[in-house]
mmCIF file with all atom_site columns, C-alpha atoms in Angstrom:
data_model
loop_
_atom_site.group_PDB
_atom_site.id
_atom_site.type_symbol
_atom_site.label_atom_id
_atom_site.label_alt_id
_atom_site.label_comp_id
_atom_site.label_asym_id
_atom_site.label_entity_id
_atom_site.label_seq_id
_atom_site.pdbx_PDB_ins_code
_atom_site.Cartn_x
_atom_site.Cartn_y
_atom_site.Cartn_z
_atom_site.occupancy
_atom_site.B_iso_or_equiv
_atom_site.pdbx_formal_charge
_atom_site.auth_seq_id
_atom_site.auth_comp_id
_atom_site.auth_asym_id
_atom_site.auth_atom_id
_atom_site.pdbx_PDB_model_num
ATOM 1   C CA . UNK B 1 1   ? 0.000   0.000  0.000   1.00 41.00 ? 117 UNK B CA 1
ATOM 2   C CA . UNK B 1 2   ? 2.727   2.519  0.910   1.00 39.00 ? 118 UNK B CA 1
ATOM 3   C CA . UNK B 1 3   ? 4.587   1.729  -2.336  1.00 38.00 ? 119 UNK B CA 1
ATOM 4   C CA . UNK B 1 4   ? 1.515   2.814  -4.304  1.00 41.00 ? 120 UNK B CA 1
ATOM 5   C CA . UNK B 1 5   ? 1.353   6.101  -2.382  1.00 40.00 ? 121 UNK B CA 1
ATOM 6   C CA . UNK B 1 6   ? 5.063   6.769  -2.876  1.00 41.00 ? 122 UNK B CA 1
ATOM 7   C CA . UNK B 1 7   ? 4.781   6.053  -6.603  1.00 40.00 ? 123 UNK B CA 1
ATOM 8   C CA . UNK B 1 8   ? 1.775   8.365  -6.937  1.00 45.00 ? 124 UNK B CA 1
ATOM 9   C CA . UNK B 1 9   ? 3.580   11.143 -5.061  1.00 46.00 ? 125 UNK B CA 1
ATOM 10  C CA . UNK B 1 10  ? 6.474   11.000 -7.547  1.00 49.00 ? 126 UNK B CA 1
ATOM 11  C CA . UNK B 1 11  ? 4.250   10.978 -10.646 1.00 58.00 ? 127 UNK B CA 1
ATOM 12  C CA . UNK B 1 12  ? 6.102   14.067 -11.854 1.00 66.00 ? 128 UNK B CA 1
ATOM 13  C CA . UNK B 1 13  ? 9.150   15.811 -10.455 1.00 78.00 ? 129 UNK B CA 1
ATOM 14  C CA . UNK B 1 14  ? 8.081   19.385 -11.118 1.00 86.00 ? 130 UNK B CA 1
ATOM 15  C CA . UNK B 1 15  ? 4.958   21.503 -10.714 1.00 96.00 ? 131 UNK B CA 1
ATOM 16  C CA . UNK B 1 16  ? 4.026   23.489 -13.799 1.00 97.00 ? 132 UNK B CA 1
ATOM 17  C CA . UNK B 1 17  ? 1.106   24.653 -15.877 1.00 98.00 ? 133 UNK B CA 1
ATOM 18  C CA . UNK B 1 18  ? 1.045   25.888 -19.449 1.00 98.00 ? 134 UNK B CA 1
ATOM 19  C CA . UNK B 1 19  ? -1.373  28.585 -20.582 1.00 98.00 ? 135 UNK B CA 1
ATOM 20  C CA . UNK B 1 20  ? -1.923  29.076 -24.309 1.00 98.00 ? 136 UNK B CA 1
ATOM 21  C CA . UNK B 1 21  ? -3.692  32.413 -24.799 1.00 98.00 ? 137 UNK B CA 1
ATOM 22  C CA . UNK B 1 22  ? -4.738  34.190 -27.971 1.00 98.00 ? 138 UNK B CA 1
ATOM 23  C CA . UNK B 1 23  ? -6.418  37.531 -28.508 1.00 97.00 ? 139 UNK B CA 1
ATOM 24  C CA . UNK B 1 24  ? -9.254  37.118 -30.995 1.00 96.00 ? 140 UNK B CA 1
ATOM 25  C CA . UNK B 1 25  ? -9.390  40.569 -32.625 1.00 94.00 ? 141 UNK B CA 1
ATOM 26  C CA . UNK B 1 26  ? -12.834 39.923 -34.168 1.00 94.00 ? 142 UNK B CA 1
ATOM 27  C CA . UNK B 1 27  ? -14.554 39.125 -30.868 1.00 96.00 ? 143 UNK B CA 1
ATOM 28  C CA . UNK B 1 28  ? -12.183 41.213 -28.675 1.00 95.00 ? 144 UNK B CA 1
ATOM 29  C CA . UNK B 1 29  ? -11.702 38.224 -26.391 1.00 97.00 ? 145 UNK B CA 1
ATOM 30  C CA . UNK B 1 30  ? -8.737  36.565 -24.843 1.00 98.00 ? 146 UNK B CA 1
ATOM 31  C CA . UNK B 1 31  ? -9.232  32.836 -25.501 1.00 98.00 ? 147 UNK B CA 1
ATOM 32  C CA . UNK B 1 32  ? -7.346  30.613 -23.091 1.00 98.00 ? 148 UNK B CA 1
ATOM 33  C CA . UNK B 1 33  ? -6.427  26.928 -22.851 1.00 98.00 ? 149 UNK B CA 1
ATOM 34  C CA . UNK B 1 34  ? -4.685  26.030 -19.575 1.00 98.00 ? 150 UNK B CA 1
ATOM 35  C CA . UNK B 1 35  ? -2.956  22.668 -19.099 1.00 98.00 ? 151 UNK B CA 1
ATOM 36  C CA . UNK B 1 36  ? -2.527  21.410 -15.516 1.00 98.00 ? 152 UNK B CA 1
ATOM 37  C CA . UNK B 1 37  ? -1.363  18.078 -14.115 1.00 97.00 ? 153 UNK B CA 1
ATOM 38  C CA . UNK B 1 38  ? -4.478  16.251 -12.906 1.00 97.00 ? 154 UNK B CA 1
ATOM 39  C CA . UNK B 1 39  ? -3.011  15.226 -9.539  1.00 96.00 ? 155 UNK B CA 1
ATOM 40  C CA . UNK B 1 40  ? -1.905  18.810 -8.811  1.00 97.00 ? 156 UNK B CA 1
ATOM 41  C CA . UNK B 1 41  ? -5.349  20.171 -9.674  1.00 98.00 ? 157 UNK B CA 1
ATOM 42  C CA . UNK B 1 42  ? -7.010  17.526 -7.500  1.00 97.00 ? 158 UNK B CA 1
ATOM 43  C CA . UNK B 1 43  ? -4.717  18.485 -4.595  1.00 96.00 ? 159 UNK B CA 1
ATOM 44  C CA . UNK B 1 44  ? -5.676  22.154 -4.943  1.00 97.00 ? 160 UNK B CA 1
ATOM 45  C CA . UNK B 1 45  ? -9.416  21.428 -5.163  1.00 97.00 ? 161 UNK B CA 1
ATOM 46  C CA . UNK B 1 46  ? -9.192  18.973 -2.236  1.00 96.00 ? 162 UNK B CA 1
ATOM 47  C CA . UNK B 1 47  ? -7.431  21.432 0.105   1.00 94.00 ? 163 UNK B CA 1
ATOM 48  C CA . UNK B 1 48  ? -9.664  22.117 3.085   1.00 90.00 ? 164 UNK B CA 1
ATOM 49  C CA . UNK B 1 49  ? -12.170 19.449 2.056   1.00 90.00 ? 165 UNK B CA 1
ATOM 50  C CA . UNK B 1 50  ? -13.066 16.484 4.283   1.00 93.00 ? 166 UNK B CA 1
ATOM 51  C CA . UNK B 1 51  ? -11.893 14.025 1.617   1.00 93.00 ? 167 UNK B CA 1
ATOM 52  C CA . UNK B 1 52  ? -9.890  13.916 -1.615  1.00 95.00 ? 168 UNK B CA 1
ATOM 53  C CA . UNK B 1 53  ? -11.701 15.146 -4.719  1.00 95.00 ? 169 UNK B CA 1
ATOM 54  C CA . UNK B 1 54  ? -11.264 13.022 -7.848  1.00 97.00 ? 170 UNK B CA 1
ATOM 55  C CA . UNK B 1 55  ? -11.795 14.842 -11.147 1.00 97.00 ? 171 UNK B CA 1
ATOM 56  C CA . UNK B 1 56  ? -12.718 11.572 -12.855 1.00 96.00 ? 172 UNK B CA 1
ATOM 57  C CA . UNK B 1 57  ? -15.345 10.633 -10.271 1.00 96.00 ? 173 UNK B CA 1
ATOM 58  C CA . UNK B 1 58  ? -16.920 14.027 -9.545  1.00 96.00 ? 174 UNK B CA 1
ATOM 59  C CA . UNK B 1 59  ? -20.125 14.713 -11.520 1.00 96.00 ? 175 UNK B CA 1
ATOM 60  C CA . UNK B 1 60  ? -19.837 17.605 -13.990 1.00 94.00 ? 176 UNK B CA 1
ATOM 61  C CA . UNK B 1 61  ? -22.633 19.515 -12.254 1.00 96.00 ? 177 UNK B CA 1
ATOM 62  C CA . UNK B 1 62  ? -20.473 19.679 -9.115  1.00 95.00 ? 178 UNK B CA 1
ATOM 63  C CA . UNK B 1 63  ? -17.068 19.883 -10.818 1.00 96.00 ? 179 UNK B CA 1
ATOM 64  C CA . UNK B 1 64  ? -17.742 22.794 -13.188 1.00 97.00 ? 180 UNK B CA 1
ATOM 65  C CA . UNK B 1 65  ? -18.391 25.402 -10.459 1.00 97.00 ? 181 UNK B CA 1
ATOM 66  C CA . UNK B 1 66  ? -15.369 24.144 -8.483  1.00 96.00 ? 182 UNK B CA 1
ATOM 67  C CA . UNK B 1 67  ? -13.045 24.518 -11.482 1.00 97.00 ? 183 UNK B CA 1
ATOM 68  C CA . UNK B 1 68  ? -14.482 27.899 -12.502 1.00 97.00 ? 184 UNK B CA 1
ATOM 69  C CA . UNK B 1 69  ? -14.230 29.187 -8.929  1.00 97.00 ? 185 UNK B CA 1
ATOM 70  C CA . UNK B 1 70  ? -10.647 28.011 -8.554  1.00 97.00 ? 186 UNK B CA 1
ATOM 71  C CA . UNK B 1 71  ? -9.664  29.742 -11.814 1.00 97.00 ? 187 UNK B CA 1
ATOM 72  C CA . UNK B 1 72  ? -11.300 32.989 -10.679 1.00 97.00 ? 188 UNK B CA 1
ATOM 73  C CA . UNK B 1 73  ? -9.401  32.842 -7.357  1.00 97.00 ? 189 UNK B CA 1
ATOM 74  C CA . UNK B 1 74  ? -5.986  32.154 -8.887  1.00 98.00 ? 190 UNK B CA 1
ATOM 75  C CA . UNK B 1 75  ? -5.969  33.880 -12.297 1.00 98.00 ? 191 UNK B CA 1
ATOM 76  C CA . UNK B 1 76  ? -6.843  37.539 -12.840 1.00 98.00 ? 192 UNK B CA 1
ATOM 77  C CA . UNK B 1 77  ? -6.701  39.279 -16.205 1.00 98.00 ? 193 UNK B CA 1
ATOM 78  C CA . UNK B 1 78  ? -7.210  42.995 -16.669 1.00 97.00 ? 194 UNK B CA 1
ATOM 79  C CA . UNK B 1 79  ? -6.034  45.928 -18.730 1.00 94.00 ? 195 UNK B CA 1
ATOM 80  C CA . UNK B 1 80  ? -4.420  47.612 -15.700 1.00 91.00 ? 196 UNK B CA 1
ATOM 81  C CA . UNK B 1 81  ? -2.860  46.388 -12.426 1.00 90.00 ? 197 UNK B CA 1
ATOM 82  C CA . UNK B 1 82  ? -5.378  45.177 -9.857  1.00 90.00 ? 198 UNK B CA 1
ATOM 83  C CA . UNK B 1 83  ? -8.202  44.818 -12.386 1.00 94.00 ? 199 UNK B CA 1
ATOM 84  C CA . UNK B 1 84  ? -9.927  41.452 -12.791 1.00 97.00 ? 200 UNK B CA 1
ATOM 85  C CA . UNK B 1 85  ? -12.165 41.247 -15.835 1.00 98.00 ? 201 UNK B CA 1
ATOM 86  C CA . UNK B 1 86  ? -14.866 38.535 -15.691 1.00 98.00 ? 202 UNK B CA 1
ATOM 87  C CA . UNK B 1 87  ? -13.684 35.052 -16.656 1.00 98.00 ? 203 UNK B CA 1
ATOM 88  C CA . UNK B 1 88  ? -16.122 32.964 -18.708 1.00 98.00 ? 204 UNK B CA 1
ATOM 89  C CA . UNK B 1 89  ? -15.403 29.294 -18.030 1.00 98.00 ? 205 UNK B CA 1
ATOM 90  C CA . UNK B 1 90  ? -15.990 27.157 -21.143 1.00 97.00 ? 206 UNK B CA 1
ATOM 91  C CA . UNK B 1 91  ? -15.111 23.637 -20.004 1.00 96.00 ? 207 UNK B CA 1
ATOM 92  C CA . UNK B 1 92  ? -12.396 21.059 -19.525 1.00 96.00 ? 208 UNK B CA 1
ATOM 93  C CA . UNK B 1 93  ? -10.813 18.150 -21.332 1.00 97.00 ? 209 UNK B CA 1
ATOM 94  C CA . UNK B 1 94  ? -8.695  15.238 -20.090 1.00 96.00 ? 210 UNK B CA 1
ATOM 95  C CA . UNK B 1 95  ? -5.358  14.486 -21.760 1.00 96.00 ? 211 UNK B CA 1
ATOM 96  C CA . UNK B 1 96  ? -3.444  11.559 -20.209 1.00 94.00 ? 212 UNK B CA 1
ATOM 97  C CA . UNK B 1 97  ? -2.209  12.790 -16.803 1.00 94.00 ? 213 UNK B CA 1
ATOM 98  C CA . UNK B 1 98  ? -3.373  16.382 -17.330 1.00 97.00 ? 214 UNK B CA 1
ATOM 99  C CA . UNK B 1 99  ? -6.507  18.468 -17.709 1.00 97.00 ? 215 UNK B CA 1
ATOM 100 C CA . UNK B 1 100 ? -7.068  21.334 -20.119 1.00 98.00 ? 216 UNK B CA 1
ATOM 101 C CA . UNK B 1 101 ? -9.299  24.110 -18.760 1.00 98.00 ? 217 UNK B CA 1
ATOM 102 C CA . UNK B 1 102 ? -10.822 26.488 -21.292 1.00 98.00 ? 218 UNK B CA 1
ATOM 103 C CA . UNK B 1 103 ? -12.012 30.020 -20.601 1.00 98.00 ? 219 UNK B CA 1
ATOM 104 C CA . UNK B 1 104 ? -12.223 33.469 -22.138 1.00 98.00 ? 220 UNK B CA 1
ATOM 105 C CA . UNK B 1 105 ? -12.112 37.100 -21.063 1.00 98.00 ? 221 UNK B CA 1
ATOM 106 C CA . UNK B 1 106 ? -13.798 39.960 -22.919 1.00 98.00 ? 222 UNK B CA 1
ATOM 107 C CA . UNK B 1 107 ? -11.284 42.755 -23.523 1.00 97.00 ? 223 UNK B CA 1
ATOM 108 C CA . UNK B 1 108 ? -11.985 46.455 -24.144 1.00 95.00 ? 224 UNK B CA 1
ATOM 109 C CA . UNK B 1 109 ? -11.815 47.367 -27.839 1.00 89.00 ? 225 UNK B CA 1
ATOM 110 C CA . UNK B 1 110 ? -8.737  49.566 -27.406 1.00 87.00 ? 226 UNK B CA 1
ATOM 111 C CA . UNK B 1 111 ? -6.740  46.996 -25.415 1.00 93.00 ? 227 UNK B CA 1
ATOM 112 C CA . UNK B 1 112 ? -3.094  46.835 -26.465 1.00 94.00 ? 228 UNK B CA 1
ATOM 113 C CA . UNK B 1 113 ? -1.938  44.832 -23.505 1.00 96.00 ? 229 UNK B CA 1
ATOM 114 C CA . UNK B 1 114 ? -3.032  43.112 -20.334 1.00 96.00 ? 230 UNK B CA 1
ATOM 115 C CA . UNK B 1 115 ? -1.988  42.612 -16.759 1.00 97.00 ? 231 UNK B CA 1
ATOM 116 C CA . UNK B 1 116 ? -1.999  38.957 -15.765 1.00 98.00 ? 232 UNK B CA 1
ATOM 117 C CA . UNK B 1 117 ? -1.911  37.718 -12.171 1.00 97.00 ? 233 UNK B CA 1
ATOM 118 C CA . UNK B 1 118 ? -1.257  33.992 -12.307 1.00 98.00 ? 234 UNK B CA 1
ATOM 119 C CA . UNK B 1 119 ? -1.091  32.250 -8.889  1.00 98.00 ? 235 UNK B CA 1
ATOM 120 C CA . UNK B 1 120 ? -2.459  28.894 -10.019 1.00 98.00 ? 236 UNK B CA 1
ATOM 121 C CA . UNK B 1 121 ? -1.308  26.104 -7.658  1.00 98.00 ? 237 UNK B CA 1
ATOM 122 C CA . UNK B 1 122 ? 1.199   28.369 -5.873  1.00 97.00 ? 238 UNK B CA 1
ATOM 123 C CA . UNK B 1 123 ? -0.707  27.900 -2.608  1.00 96.00 ? 239 UNK B CA 1
ATOM 124 C CA . UNK B 1 124 ? -0.068  24.151 -2.917  1.00 95.00 ? 240 UNK B CA 1
ATOM 125 C CA . UNK B 1 125 ? 3.446   24.004 -4.350  1.00 96.00 ? 241 UNK B CA 1
ATOM 126 C CA . UNK B 1 126 ? 6.182   26.553 -3.544  1.00 95.00 ? 242 UNK B CA 1
ATOM 127 C CA . UNK B 1 127 ? 8.087   25.476 -6.689  1.00 96.00 ? 243 UNK B CA 1
ATOM 128 C CA . UNK B 1 128 ? 5.066   25.970 -8.996  1.00 98.00 ? 244 UNK B CA 1
ATOM 129 C CA . UNK B 1 129 ? 5.884   27.474 -12.418 1.00 98.00 ? 245 UNK B CA 1
ATOM 130 C CA . UNK B 1 130 ? 3.130   28.866 -14.629 1.00 98.00 ? 246 UNK B CA 1
ATOM 131 C CA . UNK B 1 131 ? 4.207   29.333 -18.229 1.00 98.00 ? 247 UNK B CA 1
ATOM 132 C CA . UNK B 1 132 ? 2.158   31.635 -20.460 1.00 98.00 ? 248 UNK B CA 1
ATOM 133 C CA . UNK B 1 133 ? 2.346   31.768 -24.252 1.00 98.00 ? 249 UNK B CA 1
ATOM 134 C CA . UNK B 1 134 ? 0.401   34.709 -25.667 1.00 98.00 ? 250 UNK B CA 1
ATOM 135 C CA . UNK B 1 135 ? -0.410  35.396 -29.292 1.00 98.00 ? 251 UNK B CA 1
ATOM 136 C CA . UNK B 1 136 ? -1.767  38.895 -29.887 1.00 96.00 ? 252 UNK B CA 1
ATOM 137 C CA . UNK B 1 137 ? -1.440  41.646 -32.465 1.00 91.00 ? 253 UNK B CA 1
ATOM 138 C CA . UNK B 1 138 ? 0.583   39.400 -34.767 1.00 93.00 ? 254 UNK B CA 1
ATOM 139 C CA . UNK B 1 139 ? 3.148   38.895 -32.009 1.00 95.00 ? 255 UNK B CA 1
ATOM 140 C CA . UNK B 1 140 ? 3.997   35.840 -29.890 1.00 97.00 ? 256 UNK B CA 1
ATOM 141 C CA . UNK B 1 141 ? 5.492   36.144 -26.432 1.00 97.00 ? 257 UNK B CA 1
ATOM 142 C CA . UNK B 1 142 ? 6.060   34.023 -23.369 1.00 98.00 ? 258 UNK B CA 1
ATOM 143 C CA . UNK B 1 143 ? 6.205   34.744 -19.658 1.00 98.00 ? 259 UNK B CA 1
ATOM 144 C CA . UNK B 1 144 ? 7.040   32.732 -16.559 1.00 98.00 ? 260 UNK B CA 1
ATOM 145 C CA . UNK B 1 145 ? 5.113   33.202 -13.312 1.00 98.00 ? 261 UNK B CA 1
ATOM 146 C CA . UNK B 1 146 ? 6.568   31.949 -10.004 1.00 98.00 ? 262 UNK B CA 1
ATOM 147 C CA . UNK B 1 147 ? 6.232   32.748 -6.324  1.00 96.00 ? 263 UNK B CA 1
ATOM 148 C CA . UNK B 1 148 ? 7.267   36.397 -5.944  1.00 96.00 ? 264 UNK B CA 1
ATOM 149 C CA . UNK B 1 149 ? 6.560   37.106 -9.635  1.00 97.00 ? 265 UNK B CA 1
ATOM 150 C CA . UNK B 1 150 ? 2.828   36.430 -9.863  1.00 97.00 ? 266 UNK B CA 1
ATOM 151 C CA . UNK B 1 151 ? 1.795   39.535 -11.837 1.00 97.00 ? 267 UNK B CA 1
ATOM 152 C CA . UNK B 1 152 ? 3.154   40.739 -15.172 1.00 97.00 ? 268 UNK B CA 1
ATOM 153 C CA . UNK B 1 153 ? 2.250   43.152 -17.941 1.00 97.00 ? 269 UNK B CA 1
ATOM 154 C CA . UNK B 1 154 ? 2.071   41.729 -21.477 1.00 97.00 ? 270 UNK B CA 1
ATOM 155 C CA . UNK B 1 155 ? 1.739   44.201 -24.372 1.00 95.00 ? 271 UNK B CA 1
ATOM 156 C CA . UNK B 1 156 ? 1.242   43.956 -28.104 1.00 94.00 ? 272 UNK B CA 1
#
């Protein structure tokens, strides 16, 4: 039994997420796909709960508000520091040992940049790295978010 727990704990040696974001100029929305290790996401959603939450076994009607709420608590997107525009959660998809979460944010028409606060999983894992790849205004850029560097300005 303990061997199974040790093996599960070492499923991956690092804690990271990857956000693929694209500004859709026609709809003035930031469209986001966020990839997270399933076991890390389960740990975050289970924190403070009486028992472990399994993404595979939790009914969608209960899981959707949990995922959307967690995103809104850990990711904030605005056009200026401190602003958090409304996040519209679109759904999730399983890919091997990870989950993709999909959401969008409506941007003001004149937006030429955004401020992103990205604290996803940092409350669970001090070594958490959140990688962001943004495509906007014909330009691609990347940013790395870690403890102590949770908010950055991305312009296009």
